[in-house]
Short mmCIF file of C-alpha atoms and ligand atoms in Angstrom, two decimals:
data_model
loop_
_atom_site.label_atom_id
_atom_site.label_comp_id
_atom_site.label_asym_id
_atom_site.label_seq_id
_atom_site.Cartn_x
_atom_site.Cartn_y
_atom_site.Cartn_z
CA MET A 1 52.47 124.49 15.34
CA LYS A 2 50.87 124.95 11.64
CA THR A 3 47.31 123.83 11.97
CA ILE A 4 46.88 121.71 8.72
CA GLY A 5 42.36 121.99 7.79
CA ILE A 6 41.06 119.29 6.70
CA ILE A 7 37.78 120.08 3.88
CA GLY A 8 36.36 115.89 4.33
CA GLY A 9 36.15 113.80 7.20
CA GLY A 10 36.02 110.39 6.20
CA GLN A 11 38.92 107.92 6.17
CA LEU A 12 41.08 109.86 4.46
CA GLY A 13 40.42 112.84 6.41
CA ARG A 14 41.53 110.52 9.13
CA MET A 15 44.39 109.21 7.92
CA LEU A 16 45.22 112.36 6.39
CA ALA A 17 45.62 114.12 10.53
CA MET A 18 47.33 110.89 11.98
CA ALA A 19 50.31 111.27 9.61
CA ALA A 20 50.18 114.94 10.13
CA ALA A 21 49.53 114.54 14.17
CA ARG A 22 53.64 112.00 12.89
CA LEU A 23 54.80 115.64 11.66
CA ASN A 24 53.92 118.20 14.30
CA PHE A 25 50.85 119.59 12.97
CA ARG A 26 47.35 119.56 13.61
CA THR A 27 44.39 119.28 12.01
CA VAL A 28 41.37 121.19 12.24
CA ILE A 29 38.47 118.91 9.94
CA LEU A 30 35.34 120.91 8.18
CA GLU A 31 32.72 117.88 8.05
CA PRO A 32 29.08 118.17 8.92
CA GLN A 33 28.87 114.95 10.82
CA PRO A 34 29.87 115.82 14.27
CA ASP A 35 32.05 112.77 15.04
CA CYS A 36 33.70 111.44 11.64
CA PRO A 37 36.13 109.27 11.67
CA ALA A 38 38.88 111.98 10.97
CA ALA A 39 37.34 114.63 13.76
CA GLN A 40 38.45 111.46 16.27
CA VAL A 41 41.71 111.88 15.38
CA ALA A 42 41.93 115.33 14.85
CA ASN A 43 42.91 118.40 17.40
CA ALA A 44 39.32 120.33 16.30
CA GLN A 45 36.00 120.28 13.09
CA VAL A 46 34.10 122.60 12.13
CA VAL A 47 30.65 121.06 12.29
CA ALA A 48 29.54 122.66 9.02
CA ALA A 49 28.05 121.96 5.50
CA TYR A 50 30.96 122.18 2.71
CA ASP A 51 29.65 125.18 0.87
CA ASP A 52 28.86 126.83 3.97
CA PRO A 53 30.64 130.04 3.84
CA GLU A 54 31.06 130.63 8.09
CA GLY A 55 31.66 127.75 8.23
CA LEU A 56 34.20 127.91 5.69
CA ASP A 57 35.45 131.15 7.38
CA LYS A 58 35.94 129.52 10.18
CA LEU A 59 38.47 126.83 8.69
CA ALA A 60 39.88 129.17 7.37
CA ARG A 61 40.83 131.21 10.48
CA THR A 62 42.57 128.31 12.52
CA ALA A 63 44.18 126.32 10.04
CA ASP A 64 47.23 127.79 8.35
CA LEU A 65 47.23 125.12 4.86
CA ILE A 66 44.08 123.40 3.36
CA THR A 67 43.71 120.52 2.12
CA TYR A 68 40.83 117.68 1.10
CA GLU A 69 40.26 114.53 1.42
CA PHE A 70 37.29 114.08 -1.50
CA GLU A 71 37.01 115.38 -4.92
CA ASN A 72 33.15 116.67 -5.00
CA VAL A 73 34.60 119.49 -1.70
CA PRO A 74 32.04 123.31 -4.34
CA VAL A 75 35.16 124.83 -6.70
CA ALA A 76 33.81 127.36 -5.16
CA ALA A 77 33.24 126.77 -1.50
CA ALA A 78 37.96 126.26 -2.71
CA GLU A 79 38.46 129.16 -3.81
CA ARG A 80 36.70 131.55 -0.79
CA LEU A 81 39.42 129.83 1.30
CA ALA A 82 41.79 130.03 -1.14
CA SER A 83 41.59 134.23 -1.27
CA ALA A 84 42.26 133.53 3.12
CA ARG A 85 44.99 130.74 2.86
CA PRO A 86 46.75 128.36 0.95
CA VAL A 87 44.68 125.17 -0.47
CA PHE A 88 45.81 122.58 -1.84
CA PRO A 89 45.73 120.38 -4.35
CA PRO A 90 45.07 123.67 -6.58
CA PRO A 91 41.41 123.62 -6.62
CA LYS A 92 41.22 123.96 -10.25
CA ALA A 93 42.25 120.10 -9.66
CA LEU A 94 38.57 119.65 -9.10
CA GLU A 95 37.22 121.49 -11.43
CA VAL A 96 39.07 118.92 -14.36
CA ALA A 97 37.83 115.31 -11.48
CA GLN A 98 34.80 117.03 -11.06
CA ASP A 99 33.32 116.51 -14.71
CA ARG A 100 34.25 113.33 -16.47
CA LEU A 101 34.29 115.75 -19.77
CA VAL A 102 36.21 117.42 -18.20
CA GLU A 103 39.34 115.73 -17.23
CA LYS A 104 38.82 113.15 -20.67
CA GLN A 105 39.12 116.43 -22.69
CA PHE A 106 42.02 117.24 -19.32
CA ILE A 107 43.08 114.22 -20.04
CA ASN A 108 44.61 114.07 -23.79
CA GLY A 109 45.16 117.77 -23.82
CA CYS A 110 47.47 116.32 -21.66
CA GLY A 111 48.68 113.42 -24.44
CA ILE A 112 47.38 110.70 -23.08
CA ALA A 113 44.91 108.33 -24.36
CA THR A 114 41.83 107.27 -22.99
CA ALA A 115 38.29 105.91 -23.31
CA ARG A 116 36.73 107.66 -26.41
CA PHE A 117 33.92 109.62 -25.86
CA HIS A 118 30.75 111.67 -26.65
CA ALA A 119 29.31 113.94 -24.51
CA VAL A 120 25.28 112.77 -23.92
CA ASP A 121 22.27 115.75 -23.40
CA SER A 122 19.83 113.51 -24.40
CA GLN A 123 17.84 110.02 -25.62
CA ALA A 124 19.03 110.82 -29.10
CA ASP A 125 22.53 111.71 -28.34
CA LEU A 126 22.66 108.79 -27.18
CA GLY A 127 21.35 107.28 -29.82
CA ALA A 128 24.03 108.90 -32.18
CA ALA A 129 27.08 107.57 -29.80
CA LEU A 130 26.14 104.12 -29.54
CA ALA A 131 26.17 103.99 -32.93
CA ASP A 132 29.89 105.75 -33.66
CA PHE A 133 30.19 102.95 -30.28
CA ASP A 134 28.37 99.85 -32.55
CA GLY A 135 26.60 99.80 -30.22
CA ALA A 136 28.80 99.43 -26.82
CA GLY A 137 30.04 101.56 -24.13
CA VAL A 138 29.64 103.21 -21.12
CA LEU A 139 27.33 105.50 -20.22
CA LYS A 140 28.09 108.09 -17.05
CA THR A 141 27.52 110.58 -15.29
CA ARG A 142 29.39 113.79 -16.42
CA ARG A 143 29.20 114.30 -12.31
CA LEU A 144 29.37 112.90 -9.46
CA GLY A 145 29.67 109.26 -9.40
CA TYR A 146 31.49 106.92 -7.56
CA ASP A 147 31.95 103.91 -6.96
CA GLY A 148 30.65 102.39 -10.54
CA LYS A 149 27.41 104.64 -8.44
CA GLY A 150 25.22 106.34 -11.89
CA GLN A 151 26.20 104.25 -14.50
CA ARG A 152 25.58 102.11 -17.64
CA LEU A 153 26.95 98.91 -19.59
CA PHE A 154 26.07 98.38 -22.56
CA ARG A 155 28.26 95.42 -24.09
CA SER A 156 26.70 94.68 -27.60
CA ALA A 157 24.28 97.04 -30.83
CA ALA A 158 21.86 93.51 -29.43
CA ASP A 159 21.12 96.59 -26.29
CA ASP A 160 18.39 97.97 -26.01
CA PRO A 161 18.98 102.06 -24.46
CA SER A 162 15.09 103.11 -24.59
CA GLY A 163 14.64 105.56 -21.80
CA ALA A 164 18.60 105.13 -20.75
CA PHE A 165 18.90 108.87 -21.07
CA ALA A 166 16.06 109.51 -18.09
CA ALA A 167 16.76 105.83 -16.23
CA LEU A 168 20.14 108.02 -15.02
CA GLY A 169 18.16 110.97 -13.82
CA ASN A 170 18.23 113.35 -16.72
CA VAL A 171 21.50 115.06 -16.13
CA PRO A 172 25.44 115.39 -18.13
CA LEU A 173 26.35 112.27 -19.29
CA ILE A 174 29.07 110.37 -20.74
CA LEU A 175 29.08 108.19 -23.84
CA GLU A 176 32.72 105.83 -23.22
CA SER A 177 33.61 103.21 -25.63
CA LEU A 178 33.69 100.23 -23.99
CA VAL A 179 37.33 99.68 -23.23
CA PRO A 180 38.20 96.01 -23.65
CA PHE A 181 41.41 96.32 -20.57
CA GLU A 182 43.54 92.65 -19.32
CA ARG A 183 43.99 94.85 -16.37
CA GLU A 184 43.45 98.25 -14.09
CA ILE A 185 46.01 99.68 -12.81
CA SER A 186 46.18 102.64 -10.41
CA ILE A 187 50.05 105.23 -9.66
CA ILE A 188 49.44 107.05 -6.66
CA ALA A 189 51.98 110.44 -7.23
CA ALA A 190 53.02 113.11 -5.52
CA ARG A 191 54.41 116.78 -6.53
CA GLY A 192 56.09 119.79 -3.68
CA LEU A 193 55.89 122.53 -3.97
CA ASP A 194 58.58 122.71 -5.68
CA GLY A 195 58.10 120.99 -8.11
CA ALA A 196 59.62 117.86 -7.36
CA THR A 197 57.59 114.68 -8.12
CA ALA A 198 57.48 111.12 -6.84
CA CYS A 199 55.75 107.85 -8.29
CA PHE A 200 54.97 105.25 -5.25
CA ASP A 201 54.67 101.67 -8.04
CA PRO A 202 51.98 100.67 -9.69
CA ALA A 203 48.86 98.76 -7.51
CA ASP A 204 46.85 95.87 -10.06
CA ASN A 205 43.04 96.94 -8.56
CA VAL A 206 40.51 94.24 -9.01
CA HIS A 207 37.19 96.12 -7.96
CA ARG A 208 33.99 93.48 -6.31
CA ASN A 209 30.20 95.85 -7.71
CA GLY A 210 32.21 98.71 -8.13
CA ILE A 211 34.61 99.39 -5.83
CA LEU A 212 37.72 98.35 -4.99
CA TYR A 213 38.45 95.12 -2.70
CA THR A 214 42.21 94.65 -3.32
CA SER A 215 45.57 96.30 -5.03
CA THR A 216 48.33 93.79 -4.92
CA VAL A 217 51.79 94.82 -5.57
CA PRO A 218 54.03 94.63 -7.05
CA ALA A 219 51.57 94.44 -10.12
CA SER A 220 51.58 92.09 -12.42
CA VAL A 221 52.66 94.08 -15.47
CA ALA A 222 55.18 94.89 -17.65
CA ALA A 223 58.84 97.49 -16.68
CA PRO A 224 57.52 99.66 -20.11
CA THR A 225 54.17 99.51 -18.80
CA ALA A 226 54.85 100.39 -15.47
CA GLU A 227 57.03 103.57 -16.70
CA ALA A 228 53.96 104.78 -19.27
CA ALA A 229 51.63 104.66 -16.56
CA ARG A 230 53.95 106.74 -14.34
CA ARG A 231 55.25 109.09 -17.33
CA ALA A 232 50.89 109.88 -16.96
CA ALA A 233 51.45 110.71 -13.62
CA THR A 234 53.89 112.49 -13.96
CA ALA A 235 52.55 114.72 -16.77
CA ILE A 236 49.36 115.19 -15.58
CA LEU A 237 50.83 116.77 -12.37
CA GLU A 238 52.62 118.66 -14.54
CA ALA A 239 50.16 120.52 -16.39
CA LEU A 240 47.93 121.47 -13.34
CA GLY A 241 50.94 122.84 -11.43
CA TYR A 242 49.50 119.79 -8.67
CA VAL A 243 51.00 120.23 -4.67
CA GLY A 244 49.96 117.18 -3.02
CA VAL A 245 49.31 113.42 -3.39
CA ILE A 246 47.31 112.14 -6.82
CA GLY A 247 45.48 109.36 -7.79
CA VAL A 248 46.04 107.99 -11.27
CA GLU A 249 44.09 105.15 -12.78
CA PHE A 250 44.97 103.04 -15.80
CA PHE A 251 42.65 100.28 -17.98
CA VAL A 252 45.57 98.20 -19.28
CA LEU A 253 45.34 97.30 -22.31
CA ALA A 254 47.04 93.85 -24.07
CA ASP A 255 49.32 95.50 -26.35
CA GLY A 256 50.96 96.71 -22.63
CA SER A 257 50.10 100.03 -23.26
CA VAL A 258 47.59 101.82 -20.79
CA VAL A 259 44.72 104.13 -20.92
CA VAL A 260 43.77 106.52 -18.54
CA ASN A 261 39.76 105.11 -16.81
CA GLU A 262 40.23 108.42 -14.16
CA ILE A 263 42.37 111.11 -11.87
CA ALA A 264 41.36 111.93 -8.61
CA PRO A 265 42.11 114.68 -6.35
CA ARG A 266 43.67 113.26 -3.50
CA VAL A 267 44.76 110.38 -0.76
CA HIS A 268 43.18 107.59 -2.56
CA ASN A 269 42.12 103.09 -1.50
CA SER A 270 44.72 101.64 -3.77
CA GLY A 271 47.27 103.77 -1.72
CA HIS A 272 46.90 101.65 1.22
CA TRP A 273 49.27 100.04 0.96
CA THR A 274 51.67 102.14 1.69
CA GLU A 275 51.40 102.68 5.27
CA ALA A 276 52.59 99.17 5.35
CA ALA A 277 55.23 98.63 2.45
CA CYS A 278 56.69 101.70 2.15
CA VAL A 279 58.60 104.12 4.52
CA VAL A 280 57.02 107.65 4.15
CA SER A 281 53.79 106.51 3.14
CA GLN A 282 50.78 108.32 0.54
CA PHE A 283 49.39 110.37 3.03
CA GLU A 284 52.34 111.28 4.84
CA GLN A 285 53.83 112.33 0.74
CA HIS A 286 51.11 114.30 0.98
CA VAL A 287 51.19 116.24 4.58
CA ARG A 288 54.76 116.11 3.49
CA ALA A 289 54.01 118.13 -0.09
CA ILE A 290 51.66 121.13 1.04
CA ALA A 291 53.47 121.70 3.91
CA GLY A 292 56.63 122.38 1.71
CA LEU A 293 58.90 119.68 2.81
CA PRO A 294 60.24 117.36 1.13
CA LEU A 295 59.18 114.60 -0.82
CA GLY A 296 59.83 111.20 1.66
CA ASP A 297 61.16 108.24 -0.45
CA PRO A 298 58.59 106.09 -3.30
CA SER A 299 60.11 103.06 -2.85
CA ARG A 300 58.46 99.63 -0.95
CA HIS A 301 60.90 97.79 0.92
CA SER A 302 57.61 94.92 1.00
CA ASP A 303 55.46 93.36 -2.15
CA CYS A 304 51.42 93.24 -0.38
CA ALA A 305 48.49 93.27 -0.57
CA MET A 306 45.85 95.30 0.77
CA GLN A 307 41.75 94.73 0.67
CA ASN A 308 38.97 96.40 2.26
CA LEU A 309 36.95 95.68 5.04
CA ILE A 310 33.92 96.28 3.54
CA GLY A 311 30.28 95.49 5.52
CA ASP A 312 30.46 92.92 7.28
CA GLU A 313 33.43 91.46 5.98
CA ILE A 314 34.87 93.54 9.79
CA ALA A 315 33.60 90.23 11.65
CA GLU A 316 37.68 88.41 10.32
CA LEU A 317 39.42 91.25 12.37
CA PRO A 318 40.15 88.62 15.12
CA ASN A 319 41.87 86.54 12.41
CA LEU A 320 42.88 88.98 10.74
CA LEU A 321 45.07 91.28 13.67
CA ALA A 322 46.63 87.15 14.68
CA ALA A 323 48.07 86.44 12.03
CA PRO A 324 50.87 87.22 10.91
CA ASN A 325 52.97 90.36 8.97
CA VAL A 326 49.43 92.48 8.31
CA LEU A 327 48.93 96.35 9.64
CA VAL A 328 44.87 96.67 9.93
CA HIS A 329 43.59 99.72 9.97
CA LEU A 330 40.32 100.52 10.65
CA TYR A 331 38.06 104.01 10.37
CA GLY A 332 36.44 104.07 13.80
CA LYS A 333 32.56 103.94 12.30
CA ALA A 334 29.96 102.89 14.37
CA GLU A 335 27.97 100.96 12.09
CA ALA A 336 29.09 97.96 9.76
CA ARG A 337 26.03 98.35 6.78
CA PRO A 338 26.76 96.89 2.99
CA GLY A 339 29.72 98.76 0.85
CA ARG A 340 30.52 100.49 4.14
CA LYS A 341 33.98 100.78 3.78
CA MET A 342 35.14 99.54 7.73
CA GLY A 343 38.53 99.54 7.46
CA HIS A 344 40.96 97.69 4.75
CA PHE A 345 44.58 95.44 5.88
CA THR A 346 47.76 95.35 4.41
CA ARG A 347 49.05 91.49 4.28
CA LEU A 348 53.71 91.78 3.19
CA LEU A 349 54.00 89.08 1.00
P1 LIG B 401 34.79 104.23 -12.89
O1 LIG B 401 32.69 104.37 -11.59
O2 LIG B 401 34.48 105.17 -13.74
O3 LIG B 401 35.94 104.30 -12.17
O4 LIG B 401 34.12 103.20 -13.48
C1 LIG B 401 34.57 102.05 -12.43
C2 LIG B 401 34.24 100.34 -13.29
O5 LIG B 401 34.39 99.97 -14.69
C3 LIG B 401 36.28 100.40 -12.73
O6 LIG B 401 36.97 100.34 -12.60
C4 LIG B 401 36.40 99.58 -15.51
O7 LIG B 401 36.22 98.10 -14.09
C5 LIG B 401 35.30 99.50 -15.17
N1 LIG B 401 34.39 100.99 -16.26
C6 LIG B 401 34.48 102.48 -16.42
N2 LIG B 401 34.55 102.76 -17.67
C7 LIG B 401 34.70 101.76 -18.43
C8 LIG B 401 35.17 102.22 -19.76
N3 LIG B 401 35.12 102.47 -20.82
N4 LIG B 401 35.17 100.69 -20.10
C9 LIG B 401 35.59 98.98 -19.59
N5 LIG B 401 34.99 99.22 -18.57
C10 LIG B 401 34.87 100.56 -17.91
#
């Protein structure tokens, strides 16, 4: 029986480990927090920091192949592992996804639209960049932002940018033009070791407080928009020589065209619906891809809506369990802190 090493011990690692077990793979989790969500359902855990050489070497000794469940895995750690074992998705995907500037340049290099952008390395750069966008834009840290953290919105030239560079920590930033989107969709796509690709249907995503709240499928977009999103996701997979599942988030404009917001080189929250509405979920698809198995059929047998259970929304659990056509998935987190993803449910429609 082969063992898959997973860097990161959160809910995505947990769901990957569960899918791996169904296909006769053992899993070992690298995560500093003992008894993390993933380790609760895996075969073993290496309790160590993601950049701890001893922990990484132990993971490489224990696992036959290695993957990850979050995009901020240190690239040096992924490369250290890659010298000993196959690491999928390729560490290059981490490099691209970890820096919003590199990411946008890469996506544009694939011939795919993004928001316009300027690198911002000082308060003076910010003034010049805002002037180019008529005073409107979204200022983001280039690295380590997630769920809307490390961002500042400028709606118009009336918003005063004074002190914004310092307020975001005097770190390298990017100013993006404000995209006048009608909706946000995402595509969960996969590429196998043999180069085969498969896309799940696009989901309509709604965020609350910067955190994904619901994903609904089918998305309310016309067929050409869905096709453009599929083509873009597939082109990104090819350009990265990717193996595994990727999440690609898009803005949909009034004319139906799509603009990539960001990519996540991993299974993605907006793909959780696949476990209820497809025969092969995004988690199994990822395991199949990285293990060199044939990709599963990504077609959807039901319409559905996935909703995250954030913080004390977990109190809804008894009602959800009593409802028909609802698949509940909990993450094994003891304490329901505000903003913490405790689980999700998918309602078949
Ligand atoms: P992000 O962390 O980049 O995914 O951004 C979080 C959310 O902020 C997105 O889901 C959008 O709703 C909004 N947002 C981010 N970038 C832009 C942009 N350039 N234009 C308009 N809205 C944006």
